[in-house]
PDB file of C-alpha atoms in Angstrom:
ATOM      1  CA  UNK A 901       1.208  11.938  -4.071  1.00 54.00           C
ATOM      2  CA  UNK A 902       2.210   8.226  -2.573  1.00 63.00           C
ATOM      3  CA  UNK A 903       0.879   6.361  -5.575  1.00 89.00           C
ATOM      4  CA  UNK A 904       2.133   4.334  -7.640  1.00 96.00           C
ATOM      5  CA  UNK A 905       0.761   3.240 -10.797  1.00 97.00           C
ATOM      6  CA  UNK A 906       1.056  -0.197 -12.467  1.00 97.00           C
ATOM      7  CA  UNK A 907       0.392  -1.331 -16.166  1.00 96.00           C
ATOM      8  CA  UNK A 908      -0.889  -3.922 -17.362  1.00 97.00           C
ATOM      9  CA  UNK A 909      -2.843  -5.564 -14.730  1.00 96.00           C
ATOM     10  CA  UNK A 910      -2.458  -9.336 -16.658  1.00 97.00           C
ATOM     11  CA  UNK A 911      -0.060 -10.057 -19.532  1.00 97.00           C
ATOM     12  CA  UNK A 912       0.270 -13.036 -21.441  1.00 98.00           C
ATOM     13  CA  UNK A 913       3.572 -13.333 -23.807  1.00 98.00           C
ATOM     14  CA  UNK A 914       5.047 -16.325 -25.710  1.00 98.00           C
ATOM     15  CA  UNK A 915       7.856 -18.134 -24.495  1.00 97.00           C
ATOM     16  CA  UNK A 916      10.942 -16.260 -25.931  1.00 97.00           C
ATOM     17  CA  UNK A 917       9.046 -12.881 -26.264  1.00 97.00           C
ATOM     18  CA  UNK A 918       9.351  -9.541 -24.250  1.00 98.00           C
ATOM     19  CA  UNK A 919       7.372  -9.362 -21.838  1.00 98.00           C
ATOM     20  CA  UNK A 920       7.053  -5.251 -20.802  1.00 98.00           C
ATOM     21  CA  UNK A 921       5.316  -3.805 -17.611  1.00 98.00           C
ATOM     22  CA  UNK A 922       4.961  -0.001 -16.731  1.00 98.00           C
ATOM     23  CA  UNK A 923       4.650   2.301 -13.671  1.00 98.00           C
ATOM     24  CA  UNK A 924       4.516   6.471 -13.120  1.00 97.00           C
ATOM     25  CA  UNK A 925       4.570   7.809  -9.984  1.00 96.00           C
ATOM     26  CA  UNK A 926       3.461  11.377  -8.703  1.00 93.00           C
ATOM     27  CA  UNK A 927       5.681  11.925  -5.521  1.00 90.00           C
ATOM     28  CA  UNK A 928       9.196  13.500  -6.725  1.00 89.00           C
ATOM     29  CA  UNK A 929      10.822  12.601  -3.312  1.00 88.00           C
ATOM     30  CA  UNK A 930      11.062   9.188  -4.534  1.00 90.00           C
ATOM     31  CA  UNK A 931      14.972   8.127  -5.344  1.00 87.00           C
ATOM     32  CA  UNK A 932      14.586   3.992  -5.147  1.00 90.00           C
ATOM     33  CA  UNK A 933      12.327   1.998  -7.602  1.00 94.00           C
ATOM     34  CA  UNK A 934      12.725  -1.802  -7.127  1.00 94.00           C
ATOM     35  CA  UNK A 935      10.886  -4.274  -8.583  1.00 97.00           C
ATOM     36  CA  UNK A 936       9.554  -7.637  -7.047  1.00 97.00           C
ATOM     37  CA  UNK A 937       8.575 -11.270  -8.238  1.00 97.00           C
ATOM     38  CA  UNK A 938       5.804 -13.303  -6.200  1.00 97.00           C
ATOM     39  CA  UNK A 939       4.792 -16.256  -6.558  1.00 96.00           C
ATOM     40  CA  UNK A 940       1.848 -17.886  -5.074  1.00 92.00           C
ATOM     41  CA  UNK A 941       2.132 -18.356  -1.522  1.00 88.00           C
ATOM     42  CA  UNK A 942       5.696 -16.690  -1.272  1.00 92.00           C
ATOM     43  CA  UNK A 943       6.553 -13.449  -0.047  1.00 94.00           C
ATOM     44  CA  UNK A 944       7.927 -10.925  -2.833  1.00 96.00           C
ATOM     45  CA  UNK A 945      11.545 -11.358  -3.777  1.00 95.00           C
ATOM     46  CA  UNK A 946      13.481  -8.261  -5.347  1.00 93.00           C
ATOM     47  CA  UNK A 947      14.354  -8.499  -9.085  1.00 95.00           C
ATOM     48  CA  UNK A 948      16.370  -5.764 -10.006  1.00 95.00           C
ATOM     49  CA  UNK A 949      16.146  -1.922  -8.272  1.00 93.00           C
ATOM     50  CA  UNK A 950      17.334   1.522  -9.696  1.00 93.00           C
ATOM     51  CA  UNK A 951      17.941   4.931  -8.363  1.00 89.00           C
ATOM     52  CA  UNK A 952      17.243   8.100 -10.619  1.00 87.00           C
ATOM     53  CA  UNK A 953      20.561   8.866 -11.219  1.00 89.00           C
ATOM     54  CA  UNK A 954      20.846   6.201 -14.088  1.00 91.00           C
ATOM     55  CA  UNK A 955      18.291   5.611 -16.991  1.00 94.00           C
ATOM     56  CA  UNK A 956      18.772   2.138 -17.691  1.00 96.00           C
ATOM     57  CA  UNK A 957      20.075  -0.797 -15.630  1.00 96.00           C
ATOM     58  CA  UNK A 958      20.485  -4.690 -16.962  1.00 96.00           C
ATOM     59  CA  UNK A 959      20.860  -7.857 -15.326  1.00 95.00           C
ATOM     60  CA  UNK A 960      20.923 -10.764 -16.943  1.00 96.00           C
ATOM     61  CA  UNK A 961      17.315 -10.827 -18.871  1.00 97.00           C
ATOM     62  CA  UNK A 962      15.899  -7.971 -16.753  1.00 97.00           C
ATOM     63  CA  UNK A 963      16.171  -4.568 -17.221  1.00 97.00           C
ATOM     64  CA  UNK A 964      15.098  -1.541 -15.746  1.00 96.00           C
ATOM     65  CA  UNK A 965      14.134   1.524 -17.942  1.00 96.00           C
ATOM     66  CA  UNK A 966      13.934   4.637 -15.913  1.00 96.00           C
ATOM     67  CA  UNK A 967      12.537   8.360 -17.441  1.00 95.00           C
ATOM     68  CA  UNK A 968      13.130  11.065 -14.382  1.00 93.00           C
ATOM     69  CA  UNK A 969      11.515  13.641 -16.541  1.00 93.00           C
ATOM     70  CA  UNK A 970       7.785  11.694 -17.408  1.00 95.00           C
ATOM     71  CA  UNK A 971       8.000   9.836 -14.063  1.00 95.00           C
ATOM     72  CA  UNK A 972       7.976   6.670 -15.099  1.00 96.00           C
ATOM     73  CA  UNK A 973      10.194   3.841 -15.346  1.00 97.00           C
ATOM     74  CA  UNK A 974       9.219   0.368 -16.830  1.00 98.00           C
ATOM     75  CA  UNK A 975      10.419  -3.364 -16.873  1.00 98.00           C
ATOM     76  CA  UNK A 976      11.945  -5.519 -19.600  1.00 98.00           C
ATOM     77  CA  UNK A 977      11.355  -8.961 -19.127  1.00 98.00           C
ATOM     78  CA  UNK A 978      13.477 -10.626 -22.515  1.00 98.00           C
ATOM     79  CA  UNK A 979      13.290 -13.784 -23.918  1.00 98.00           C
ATOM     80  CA  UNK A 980      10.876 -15.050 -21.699  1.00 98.00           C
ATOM     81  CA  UNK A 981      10.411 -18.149 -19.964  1.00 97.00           C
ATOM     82  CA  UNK A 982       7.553 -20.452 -18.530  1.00 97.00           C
ATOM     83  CA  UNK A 983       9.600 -19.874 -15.360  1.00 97.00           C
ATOM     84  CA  UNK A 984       9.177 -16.337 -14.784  1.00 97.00           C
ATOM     85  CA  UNK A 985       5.273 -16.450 -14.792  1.00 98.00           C
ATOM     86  CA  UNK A 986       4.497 -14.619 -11.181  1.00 97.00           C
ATOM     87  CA  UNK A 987       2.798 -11.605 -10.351  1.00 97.00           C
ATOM     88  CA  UNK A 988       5.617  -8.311 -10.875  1.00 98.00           C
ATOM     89  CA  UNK A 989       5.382  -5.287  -8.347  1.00 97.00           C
ATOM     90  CA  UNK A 990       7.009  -2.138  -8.673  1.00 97.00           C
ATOM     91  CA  UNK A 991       7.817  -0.193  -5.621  1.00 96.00           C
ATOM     92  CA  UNK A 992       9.219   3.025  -5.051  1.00 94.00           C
ATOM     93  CA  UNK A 993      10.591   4.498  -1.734  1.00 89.00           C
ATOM     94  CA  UNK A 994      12.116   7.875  -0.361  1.00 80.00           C
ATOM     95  CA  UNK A 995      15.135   8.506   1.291  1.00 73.00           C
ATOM     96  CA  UNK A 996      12.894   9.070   5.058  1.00 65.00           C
ATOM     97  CA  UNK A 997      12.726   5.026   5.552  1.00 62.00           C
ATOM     98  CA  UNK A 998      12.397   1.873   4.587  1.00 75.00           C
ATOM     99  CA  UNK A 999       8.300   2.732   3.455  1.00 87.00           C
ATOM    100  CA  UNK A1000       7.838   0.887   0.333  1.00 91.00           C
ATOM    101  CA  UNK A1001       4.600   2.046  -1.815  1.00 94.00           C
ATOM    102  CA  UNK A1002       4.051  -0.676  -4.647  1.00 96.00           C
ATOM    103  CA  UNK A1003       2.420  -0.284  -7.660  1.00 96.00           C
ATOM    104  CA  UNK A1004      -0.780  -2.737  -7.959  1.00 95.00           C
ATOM    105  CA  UNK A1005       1.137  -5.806  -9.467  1.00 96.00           C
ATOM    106  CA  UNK A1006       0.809  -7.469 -12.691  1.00 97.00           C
ATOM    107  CA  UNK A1007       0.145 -10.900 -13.368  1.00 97.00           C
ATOM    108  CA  UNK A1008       2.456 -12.276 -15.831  1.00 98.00           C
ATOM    109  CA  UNK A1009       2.060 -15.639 -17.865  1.00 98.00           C
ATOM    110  CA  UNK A1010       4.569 -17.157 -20.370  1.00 97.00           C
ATOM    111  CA  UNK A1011       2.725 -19.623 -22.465  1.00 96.00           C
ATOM    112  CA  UNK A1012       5.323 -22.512 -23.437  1.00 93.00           C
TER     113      UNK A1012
ATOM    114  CA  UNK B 286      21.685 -17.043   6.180  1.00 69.00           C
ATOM    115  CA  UNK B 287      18.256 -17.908   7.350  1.00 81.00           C
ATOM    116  CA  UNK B 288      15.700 -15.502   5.579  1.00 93.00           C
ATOM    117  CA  UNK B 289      12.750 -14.093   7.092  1.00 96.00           C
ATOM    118  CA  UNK B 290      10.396 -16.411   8.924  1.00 97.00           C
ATOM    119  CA  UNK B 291       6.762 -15.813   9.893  1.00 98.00           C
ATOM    120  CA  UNK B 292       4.331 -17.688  12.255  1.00 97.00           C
ATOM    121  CA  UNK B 293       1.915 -18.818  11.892  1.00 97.00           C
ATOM    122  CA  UNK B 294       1.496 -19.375   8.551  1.00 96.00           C
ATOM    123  CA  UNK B 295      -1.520 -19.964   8.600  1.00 97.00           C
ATOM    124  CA  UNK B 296      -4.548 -18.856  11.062  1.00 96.00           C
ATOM    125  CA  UNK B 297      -8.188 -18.489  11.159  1.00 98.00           C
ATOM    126  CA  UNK B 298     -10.254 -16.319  13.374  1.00 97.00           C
ATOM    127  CA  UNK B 299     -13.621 -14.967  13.857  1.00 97.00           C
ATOM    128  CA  UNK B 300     -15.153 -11.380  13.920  1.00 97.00           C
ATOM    129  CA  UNK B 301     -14.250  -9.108  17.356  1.00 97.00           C
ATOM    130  CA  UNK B 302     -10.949 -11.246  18.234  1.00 97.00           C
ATOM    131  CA  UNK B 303      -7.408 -10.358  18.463  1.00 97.00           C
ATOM    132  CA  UNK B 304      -4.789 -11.978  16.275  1.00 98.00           C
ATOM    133  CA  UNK B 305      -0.802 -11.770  16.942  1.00 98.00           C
ATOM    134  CA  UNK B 306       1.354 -12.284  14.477  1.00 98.00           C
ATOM    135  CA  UNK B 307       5.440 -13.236  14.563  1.00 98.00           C
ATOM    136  CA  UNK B 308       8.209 -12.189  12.325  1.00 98.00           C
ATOM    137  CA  UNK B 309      11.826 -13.237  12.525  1.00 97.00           C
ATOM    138  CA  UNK B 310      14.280 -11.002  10.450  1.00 96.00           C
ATOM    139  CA  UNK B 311      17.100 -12.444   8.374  1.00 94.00           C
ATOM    140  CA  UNK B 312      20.219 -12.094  11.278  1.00 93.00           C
ATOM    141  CA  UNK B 313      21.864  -8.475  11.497  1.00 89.00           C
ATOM    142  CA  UNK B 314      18.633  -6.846  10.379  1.00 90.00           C
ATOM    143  CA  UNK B 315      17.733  -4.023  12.175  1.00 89.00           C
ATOM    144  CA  UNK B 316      14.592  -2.666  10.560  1.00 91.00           C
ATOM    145  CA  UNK B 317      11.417  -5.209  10.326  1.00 94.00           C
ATOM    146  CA  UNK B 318       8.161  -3.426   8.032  1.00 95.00           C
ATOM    147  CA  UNK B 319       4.783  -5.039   8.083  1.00 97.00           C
ATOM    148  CA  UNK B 320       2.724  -5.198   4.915  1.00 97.00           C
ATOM    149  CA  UNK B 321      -1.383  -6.353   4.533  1.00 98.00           C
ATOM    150  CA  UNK B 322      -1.662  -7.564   1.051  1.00 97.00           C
ATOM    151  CA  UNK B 323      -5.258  -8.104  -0.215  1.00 95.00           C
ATOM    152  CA  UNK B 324      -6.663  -8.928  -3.577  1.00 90.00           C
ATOM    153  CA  UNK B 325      -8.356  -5.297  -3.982  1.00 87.00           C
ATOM    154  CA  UNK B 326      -5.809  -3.349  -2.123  1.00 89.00           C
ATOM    155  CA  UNK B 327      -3.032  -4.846  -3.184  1.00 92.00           C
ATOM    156  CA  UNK B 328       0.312  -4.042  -1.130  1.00 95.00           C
ATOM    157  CA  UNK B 329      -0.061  -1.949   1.701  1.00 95.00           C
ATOM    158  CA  UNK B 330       2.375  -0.182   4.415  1.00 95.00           C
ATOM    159  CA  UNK B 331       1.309  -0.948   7.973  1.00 97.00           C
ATOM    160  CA  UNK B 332       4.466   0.046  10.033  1.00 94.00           C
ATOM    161  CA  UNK B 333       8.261  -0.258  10.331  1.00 93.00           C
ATOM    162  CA  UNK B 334      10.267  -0.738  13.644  1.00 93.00           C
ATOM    163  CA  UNK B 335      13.825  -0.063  13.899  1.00 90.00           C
ATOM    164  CA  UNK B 336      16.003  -0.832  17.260  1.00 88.00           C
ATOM    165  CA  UNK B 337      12.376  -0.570  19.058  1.00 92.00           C
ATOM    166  CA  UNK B 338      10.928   2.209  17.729  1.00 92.00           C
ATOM    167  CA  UNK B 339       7.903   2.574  15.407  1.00 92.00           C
ATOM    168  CA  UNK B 340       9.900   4.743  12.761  1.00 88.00           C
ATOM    169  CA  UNK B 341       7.195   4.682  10.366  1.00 88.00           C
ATOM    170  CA  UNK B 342       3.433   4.007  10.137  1.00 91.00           C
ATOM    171  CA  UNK B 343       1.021   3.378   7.353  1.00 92.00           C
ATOM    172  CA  UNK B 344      -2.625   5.146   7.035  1.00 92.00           C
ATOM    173  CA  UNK B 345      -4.018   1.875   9.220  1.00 96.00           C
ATOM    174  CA  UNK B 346      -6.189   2.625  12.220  1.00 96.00           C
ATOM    175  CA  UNK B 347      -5.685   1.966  15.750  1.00 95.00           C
ATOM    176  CA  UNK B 348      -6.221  -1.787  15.933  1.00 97.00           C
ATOM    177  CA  UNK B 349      -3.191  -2.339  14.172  1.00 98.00           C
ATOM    178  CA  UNK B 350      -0.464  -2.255  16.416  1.00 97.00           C
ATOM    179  CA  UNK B 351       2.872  -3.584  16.635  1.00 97.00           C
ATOM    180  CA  UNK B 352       6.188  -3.798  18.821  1.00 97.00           C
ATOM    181  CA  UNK B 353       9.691  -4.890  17.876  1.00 97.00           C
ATOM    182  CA  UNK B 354      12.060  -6.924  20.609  1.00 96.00           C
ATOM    183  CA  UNK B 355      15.618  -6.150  21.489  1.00 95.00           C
ATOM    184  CA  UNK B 356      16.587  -8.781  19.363  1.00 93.00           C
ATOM    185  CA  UNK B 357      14.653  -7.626  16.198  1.00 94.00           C
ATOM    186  CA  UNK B 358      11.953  -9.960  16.843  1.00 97.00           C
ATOM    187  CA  UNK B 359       8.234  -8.290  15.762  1.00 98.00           C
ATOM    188  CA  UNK B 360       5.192  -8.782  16.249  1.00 98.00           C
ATOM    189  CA  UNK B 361       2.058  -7.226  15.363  1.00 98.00           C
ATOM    190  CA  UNK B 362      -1.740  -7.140  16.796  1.00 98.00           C
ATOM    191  CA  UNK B 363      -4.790  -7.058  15.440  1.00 97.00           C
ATOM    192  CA  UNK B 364      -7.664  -6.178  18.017  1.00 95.00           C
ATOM    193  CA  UNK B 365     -11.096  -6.726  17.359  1.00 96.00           C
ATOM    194  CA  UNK B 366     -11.081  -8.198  13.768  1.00 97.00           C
ATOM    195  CA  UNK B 367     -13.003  -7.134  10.893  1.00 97.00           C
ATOM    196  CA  UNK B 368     -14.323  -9.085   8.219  1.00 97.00           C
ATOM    197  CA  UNK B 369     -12.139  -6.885   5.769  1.00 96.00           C
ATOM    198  CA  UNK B 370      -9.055  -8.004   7.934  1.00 97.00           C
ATOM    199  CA  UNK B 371      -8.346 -11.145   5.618  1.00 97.00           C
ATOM    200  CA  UNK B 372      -5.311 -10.997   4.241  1.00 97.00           C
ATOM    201  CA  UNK B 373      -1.972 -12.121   3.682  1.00 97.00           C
ATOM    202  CA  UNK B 374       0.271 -10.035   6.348  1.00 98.00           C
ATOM    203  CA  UNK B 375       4.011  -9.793   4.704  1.00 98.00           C
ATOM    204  CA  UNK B 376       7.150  -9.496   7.190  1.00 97.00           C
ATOM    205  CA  UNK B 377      10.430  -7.624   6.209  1.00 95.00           C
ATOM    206  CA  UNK B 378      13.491  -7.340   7.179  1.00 93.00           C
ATOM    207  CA  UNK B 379      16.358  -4.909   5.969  1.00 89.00           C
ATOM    208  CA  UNK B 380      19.687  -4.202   7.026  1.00 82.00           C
ATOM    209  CA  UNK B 381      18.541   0.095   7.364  1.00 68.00           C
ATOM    210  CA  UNK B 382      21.855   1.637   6.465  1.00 63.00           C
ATOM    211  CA  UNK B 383      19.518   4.802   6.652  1.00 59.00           C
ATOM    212  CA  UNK B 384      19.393   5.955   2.638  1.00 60.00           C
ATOM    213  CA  UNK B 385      15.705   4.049   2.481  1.00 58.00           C
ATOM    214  CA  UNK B 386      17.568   2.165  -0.552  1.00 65.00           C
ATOM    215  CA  UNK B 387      18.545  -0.714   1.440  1.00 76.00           C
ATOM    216  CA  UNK B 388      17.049  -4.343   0.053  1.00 84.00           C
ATOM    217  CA  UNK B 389      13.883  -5.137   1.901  1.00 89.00           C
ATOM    218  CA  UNK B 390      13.506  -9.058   2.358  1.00 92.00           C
ATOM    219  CA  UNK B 391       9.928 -10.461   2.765  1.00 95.00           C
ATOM    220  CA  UNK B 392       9.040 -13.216   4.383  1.00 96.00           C
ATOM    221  CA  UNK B 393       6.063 -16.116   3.026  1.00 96.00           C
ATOM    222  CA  UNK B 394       3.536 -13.876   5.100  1.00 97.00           C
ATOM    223  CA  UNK B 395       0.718 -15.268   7.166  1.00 98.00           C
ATOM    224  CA  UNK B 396      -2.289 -16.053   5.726  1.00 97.00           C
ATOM    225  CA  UNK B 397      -5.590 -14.527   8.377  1.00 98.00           C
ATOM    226  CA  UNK B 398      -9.227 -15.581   7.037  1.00 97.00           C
ATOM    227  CA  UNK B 399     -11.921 -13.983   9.456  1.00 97.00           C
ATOM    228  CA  UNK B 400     -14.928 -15.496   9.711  1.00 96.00           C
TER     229      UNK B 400
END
């Protein structure tokens, strides 16, 4: 019921392509999905978050698409850059704490 | 502001020590979480401390412990390390305005190779 899962593992998109990564989680008490960048030997830094009230949200070349119904909600990465290779992690968390579960991460790599 | 800071950054052990780890929270932040991340595990929960208290707590055993100071400060303990104790351990801080929405901010993490 705490999972999260995380689609695809690796992706490799051109520079100035989409790049697209999914998640579904089981545990309907969830009500905050953010999504973090890492890159190697940082700490994750948050991207862009959403709560279920909303089914999209945008910001800048990132967007958040959110379906409460099929529990799942999914990243937009557009026009993709060299820059924004780094491993993605969605999270989710309830409203009890601060207890993020993440989804396994996906390694993303923008080919120039 | 200063973000999150971790020490070491670095440390290396061997099998059946005890390892203590530091985390500084970005100024005002009330809440500090601990993470292990690990190449087949991935992200994991290990505990959360708000004004003292272990709020929540991850499905870890006993040798993982932690403690947070009156000003925020954490720390958290490792006794008698396993080989399967490698990992990167991830600080972070949040500002807890109590919805479980608020921004979590990580820290680099420390890296912990036991031998």
């Amino acid at each position: 019921q705490q999972q999260v899962k995380q689609s695809p593992q690796s992706l490799i998109v051109q520079k100035g392509g989409i790049s697209i990564i999914n998640c579904a989680y089981e545990n309907t008490a969830f009500d905050y999905f953010p999504w973090y960048q890492q890159f190697p030997g940082k700490g994750p830094a948050l991207l862009i978050a959403i709560r279920p009230d909303v089914s999209e949200k945008k910001e800048g070349r990132f967007t958040i698409s959110f379906n409460k119904s099929a529990k799942q909600f999914s990243l937009h990465i557009m026009d993709s850059q060299p820059g924004d290779s780094a491993t993605y992690f969605c999270a989710a968390s309830s409203p009890s704490g601060s207890r993020l579960t993440f989804g396994e991460g996906t390694q993303l790599t923008v080919n120039p | 502001k200063a973000g999150v800071t971790q020490t070491p950054r670095y440390l290396i052990k061997t099998r059946g020590q005890q390892v203590t780890l530091s985390c500084s929270p970005i100024s005002g932040h009330r809440s500090v979480s601990w993470y292990q991340q690990t190449p087949g595990q991935g992200l994991q929960f290990l505990f959360e401390y708000f004004s003292e208290t272990q709020r929540n707590k991850g499905n870890f055993p006993g040798r993982f412990s932690g403690r947070q100071f009156s000003n925020s400060r954490s720390e958290m303990n490792v006794s008698t390390l396993e080989l399967g104790d490698s990992a990167l351990y991830l600080c972070a801080s949040s500002s807890a305005d109590g919805t479980g929405r608020d921004t979590q901010y990580f820290g680099p993490g420390t890296r912990l190779t036991v031998l």
